[in-house]
Amino acid sequence: MVAVMLASSPGIKVSFDDHTVHEYDGDTGAISVIPANTERNVTWSSTCEKVIVTVPPPRLLELAAHEFGSGQAVLQAPPLGVIDLRALHLAEMLKMELAREVPNKIYIESLITIFGVHIVRNYTGVEKFPPSRKSGGGLSNRSALRVREMLESRFSSKITVAELAAVSGLSPRHFIQAFTRTFGEPPHKYVLRLRLNFAEKLLVESVLSIAEVAHLSGFSDQSHMTATMSKYRNRTPRQVRQQR
């Protein structure tokens, strides 16, 4: 999640996972970059006006793949109160379009994509697999990287073992064995974990209906997501939503 201040708001207090409270003045153009799964509590002493853009981790990974060519994008949050004029300009454009009587959805999606590229270029590093890692009968480092990027960018859509195996140059049967040795679980469980992680994030952080969350996360319907979440996470989507 990325937040950009549209107007000054002094006396902002924020605490992260370690519960240490930091106080700063949020000047116009101040940017906050919050990685996924990071606990963050904020309080304001005055009116706060800002634009918030959320980028799902698979989308961030996809943008990073286009930008860097390889590796795993790792968000590197800037210090509190840092001014980003480029992000401010994009945020103001988003606000203007959203304020229109009939916003142009394609234009909004384009602005969000540009915003995501800006974040990738300026607030991420690249984490690569250690070159010394041995396959031990698993996937090669290069194949593991390509397969992981493919899964994390397309987990919500249908993807076959044959497609994944083709990326690695293996038969489907040998691919499943090599994938399991490399990642510690078979492909279908890896995909289910990605879908459940994404669904839980949407349930907690969005106002989408449970049925919409199921669709966006790659489940066939709400019942499918509920059954899967109950089996692997021991809780239902409604229970997860109560955490908001």
PDB file of N, CA, C and O in Angstrom, residues 53-84:
ATOM      1  N   VAL A  53      -3.071   4.052  -2.722  1.00  0.00           N
ATOM      2  CA  VAL A  53      -3.073   3.105  -3.839  1.00  0.00           C
ATOM      3  C   VAL A  53      -2.564   1.773  -3.319  1.00  0.00           C
ATOM      4  O   VAL A  53      -1.509   1.711  -2.678  1.00  0.00           O
ATOM      5  N   THR A  54      -3.323   0.719  -3.550  1.00  0.00           N
ATOM      6  CA  THR A  54      -2.869  -0.614  -3.158  1.00  0.00           C
ATOM      7  C   THR A  54      -2.474  -1.400  -4.408  1.00  0.00           C
ATOM      8  O   THR A  54      -3.158  -1.348  -5.425  1.00  0.00           O
ATOM      9  N   VAL A  55      -1.353  -2.087  -4.312  1.00  0.00           N
ATOM     10  CA  VAL A  55      -0.852  -2.908  -5.417  1.00  0.00           C
ATOM     11  C   VAL A  55      -0.721  -4.344  -4.909  1.00  0.00           C
ATOM     12  O   VAL A  55       0.109  -4.608  -4.046  1.00  0.00           O
ATOM     13  N   PRO A  56      -1.538  -5.274  -5.401  1.00  0.00           N
ATOM     14  CA  PRO A  56      -1.421  -6.661  -4.950  1.00  0.00           C
ATOM     15  C   PRO A  56      -0.011  -7.187  -5.194  1.00  0.00           C
ATOM     16  O   PRO A  56       0.604  -6.873  -6.226  1.00  0.00           O
ATOM     17  N   PRO A  57       0.541  -7.985  -4.281  1.00  0.00           N
ATOM     18  CA  PRO A  57       1.900  -8.512  -4.452  1.00  0.00           C
ATOM     19  C   PRO A  57       2.156  -9.162  -5.815  1.00  0.00           C
ATOM     20  O   PRO A  57       3.221  -8.940  -6.405  1.00  0.00           O
ATOM     21  N   PRO A  58       1.222  -9.966  -6.360  1.00  0.00           N
ATOM     22  CA  PRO A  58       1.483 -10.544  -7.680  1.00  0.00           C
ATOM     23  C   PRO A  58       1.651  -9.476  -8.763  1.00  0.00           C
ATOM     24  O   PRO A  58       2.465  -9.629  -9.680  1.00  0.00           O
ATOM     25  N   ARG A  59       0.896  -8.388  -8.666  1.00  0.00           N
ATOM     26  CA  ARG A  59       1.010  -7.316  -9.653  1.00  0.00           C
ATOM     27  C   ARG A  59       2.343  -6.598  -9.495  1.00  0.00           C
ATOM     28  O   ARG A  59       2.994  -6.256 -10.492  1.00  0.00           O
ATOM     29  N   LEU A  60       2.765  -6.380  -8.257  1.00  0.00           N
ATOM     30  CA  LEU A  60       4.059  -5.751  -8.008  1.00  0.00           C
ATOM     31  C   LEU A  60       5.173  -6.605  -8.586  1.00  0.00           C
ATOM     32  O   LEU A  60       6.112  -6.099  -9.205  1.00  0.00           O
ATOM     33  N   LEU A  61       5.064  -7.916  -8.401  1.00  0.00           N
ATOM     34  CA  LEU A  61       6.067  -8.841  -8.929  1.00  0.00           C
ATOM     35  C   LEU A  61       6.103  -8.784 -10.452  1.00  0.00           C
ATOM     36  O   LEU A  61       7.172  -8.805 -11.067  1.00  0.00           O
ATOM     37  N   GLU A  62       4.922  -8.695 -11.064  1.00  0.00           N
ATOM     38  CA  GLU A  62       4.841  -8.627 -12.524  1.00  0.00           C
ATOM     39  C   GLU A  62       5.507  -7.353 -13.044  1.00  0.00           C
ATOM     40  O   GLU A  62       6.275  -7.390 -14.016  1.00  0.00           O
ATOM     41  N   LEU A  63       5.226  -6.216 -12.396  1.00  0.00           N
ATOM     42  CA  LEU A  63       5.847  -4.956 -12.805  1.00  0.00           C
ATOM     43  C   LEU A  63       7.357  -5.007 -12.623  1.00  0.00           C
ATOM     44  O   LEU A  63       8.119  -4.507 -13.461  1.00  0.00           O
ATOM     45  N   ALA A  64       7.807  -5.633 -11.531  1.00  0.00           N
ATOM     46  CA  ALA A  64       9.246  -5.747 -11.267  1.00  0.00           C
ATOM     47  C   ALA A  64       9.916  -6.639 -12.300  1.00  0.00           C
ATOM     48  O   ALA A  64      11.056  -6.374 -12.715  1.00  0.00           O
ATOM     49  N   ALA A  65       9.215  -7.700 -12.723  1.00  0.00           N
ATOM     50  CA  ALA A  65       9.776  -8.596 -13.725  1.00  0.00           C
ATOM     51  C   ALA A  65      10.008  -7.861 -15.044  1.00  0.00           C
ATOM     52  O   ALA A  65      11.029  -8.049 -15.714  1.00  0.00           O
ATOM     53  N   HIS A  66       9.063  -6.996 -15.416  1.00  0.00           N
ATOM     54  CA  HIS A  66       9.228  -6.201 -16.635  1.00  0.00           C
ATOM     55  C   HIS A  66      10.354  -5.176 -16.476  1.00  0.00           C
ATOM     56  O   HIS A  66      11.072  -4.873 -17.427  1.00  0.00           O
ATOM     57  N   GLU A  67      10.519  -4.660 -15.262  1.00  0.00           N
ATOM     58  CA  GLU A  67      11.502  -3.607 -15.032  1.00  0.00           C
ATOM     59  C   GLU A  67      12.921  -4.155 -14.904  1.00  0.00           C
ATOM     60  O   GLU A  67      13.861  -3.633 -15.480  1.00  0.00           O
ATOM     61  N   PHE A  68      13.067  -5.248 -14.121  1.00  0.00           N
ATOM     62  CA  PHE A  68      14.402  -5.758 -13.812  1.00  0.00           C
ATOM     63  C   PHE A  68      14.790  -6.988 -14.615  1.00  0.00           C
ATOM     64  O   PHE A  68      15.964  -7.338 -14.676  1.00  0.00           O
ATOM     65  N   GLY A  69      13.786  -7.669 -15.175  1.00  0.00           N
ATOM     66  CA  GLY A  69      14.097  -8.850 -15.963  1.00  0.00           C
ATOM     67  C   GLY A  69      14.153 -10.123 -15.150  1.00  0.00           C
ATOM     68  O   GLY A  69      13.774 -11.181 -15.614  1.00  0.00           O
ATOM     69  N   SER A  70      14.631 -10.054 -13.923  1.00  0.00           N
ATOM     70  CA  SER A  70      14.717 -11.245 -13.080  1.00  0.00           C
ATOM     71  C   SER A  70      14.785 -10.817 -11.628  1.00  0.00           C
ATOM     72  O   SER A  70      14.979  -9.642 -11.310  1.00  0.00           O
ATOM     73  N   GLY A  71      14.646 -11.798 -10.739  1.00  0.00           N
ATOM     74  CA  GLY A  71      14.754 -11.497  -9.313  1.00  0.00           C
ATOM     75  C   GLY A  71      13.409 -11.266  -8.658  1.00  0.00           C
ATOM     76  O   GLY A  71      12.374 -11.171  -9.309  1.00  0.00           O
ATOM     77  N   GLN A  72      13.415 -11.182  -7.352  1.00  0.00           N
ATOM     78  CA  GLN A  72      12.218 -10.978  -6.550  1.00  0.00           C
ATOM     79  C   GLN A  72      12.219  -9.550  -6.009  1.00  0.00           C
ATOM     80  O   GLN A  72      13.149  -9.138  -5.326  1.00  0.00           O
ATOM     81  N   ALA A  73      11.183  -8.777  -6.352  1.00  0.00           N
ATOM     82  CA  ALA A  73      11.122  -7.397  -5.884  1.00  0.00           C
ATOM     83  C   ALA A  73      10.920  -7.354  -4.374  1.00  0.00           C
ATOM     84  O   ALA A  73      10.086  -8.061  -3.840  1.00  0.00           O
ATOM     85  N   VAL A  74      11.695  -6.520  -3.705  1.00  0.00           N
ATOM     86  CA  VAL A  74      11.592  -6.350  -2.260  1.00  0.00           C
ATOM     87  C   VAL A  74      11.377  -4.868  -1.975  1.00  0.00           C
ATOM     88  O   VAL A  74      12.225  -4.034  -2.316  1.00  0.00           O
ATOM     89  N   LEU A  75      10.227  -4.531  -1.395  1.00  0.00           N
ATOM     90  CA  LEU A  75       9.936  -3.132  -1.096  1.00  0.00           C
ATOM     91  C   LEU A  75      10.904  -2.592  -0.043  1.00  0.00           C
ATOM     92  O   LEU A  75      11.191  -3.254   0.945  1.00  0.00           O
ATOM     93  N   GLN A  76      11.388  -1.373  -0.289  1.00  0.00           N
ATOM     94  CA  GLN A  76      12.281  -0.697   0.652  1.00  0.00           C
ATOM     95  C   GLN A  76      11.634   0.642   0.998  1.00  0.00           C
ATOM     96  O   GLN A  76      11.758   1.628   0.266  1.00  0.00           O
ATOM     97  N   ALA A  77      10.913   0.661   2.105  1.00  0.00           N
ATOM     98  CA  ALA A  77      10.153   1.851   2.486  1.00  0.00           C
ATOM     99  C   ALA A  77      11.079   3.027   2.776  1.00  0.00           C
ATOM    100  O   ALA A  77      12.095   2.867   3.458  1.00  0.00           O
ATOM    101  N   PRO A  78      10.755   4.226   2.273  1.00  0.00           N
ATOM    102  CA  PRO A  78      11.562   5.415   2.554  1.00  0.00           C
ATOM    103  C   PRO A  78      11.328   5.906   3.979  1.00  0.00           C
ATOM    104  O   PRO A  78      10.345   5.513   4.617  1.00  0.00           O
ATOM    105  N   PRO A  79      12.194   6.766   4.504  1.00  0.00           N
ATOM    106  CA  PRO A  79      11.973   7.326   5.844  1.00  0.00           C
ATOM    107  C   PRO A  79      10.649   8.085   5.903  1.00  0.00           C
ATOM    108  O   PRO A  79      10.168   8.613   4.894  1.00  0.00           O
ATOM    109  N   LEU A  80      10.067   8.163   7.077  1.00  0.00           N
ATOM    110  CA  LEU A  80       8.809   8.886   7.248  1.00  0.00           C
ATOM    111  C   LEU A  80       8.975  10.351   6.883  1.00  0.00           C
ATOM    112  O   LEU A  80       9.961  10.988   7.258  1.00  0.00           O
ATOM    113  N   GLY A  81       8.000  10.876   6.140  1.00  0.00           N
ATOM    114  CA  GLY A  81       8.013  12.289   5.798  1.00  0.00           C
ATOM    115  C   GLY A  81       8.727  12.637   4.508  1.00  0.00           C
ATOM    116  O   GLY A  81       8.763  13.806   4.113  1.00  0.00           O
ATOM    117  N   VAL A  82       9.291  11.646   3.800  1.00  0.00           N
ATOM    118  CA  VAL A  82       9.991  11.918   2.542  1.00  0.00           C
ATOM    119  C   VAL A  82       9.006  12.451   1.493  1.00  0.00           C
ATOM    120  O   VAL A  82       7.902  11.928   1.337  1.00  0.00           O
ATOM    121  N   ILE A  83       9.411  13.497   0.785  1.00  0.00           N
ATOM    122  CA  ILE A  83       8.570  14.110  -0.254  1.00  0.00           C
ATOM    123  C   ILE A  83       8.862  13.464  -1.604  1.00  0.00           C
ATOM    124  O   ILE A  83      10.020  13.314  -2.000  1.00  0.00           O
ATOM    125  N   ASP A  84       7.810  13.099  -2.323  1.00  0.00           N
ATOM    126  CA  ASP A  84       7.936  12.513  -3.655  1.00  0.00           C
ATOM    127  C   ASP A  84       7.002  13.281  -4.582  1.00  0.00           C
ATOM    128  O   ASP A  84       5.798  13.035  -4.622  1.00  0.00           O
TER     129      ASP A  84
END
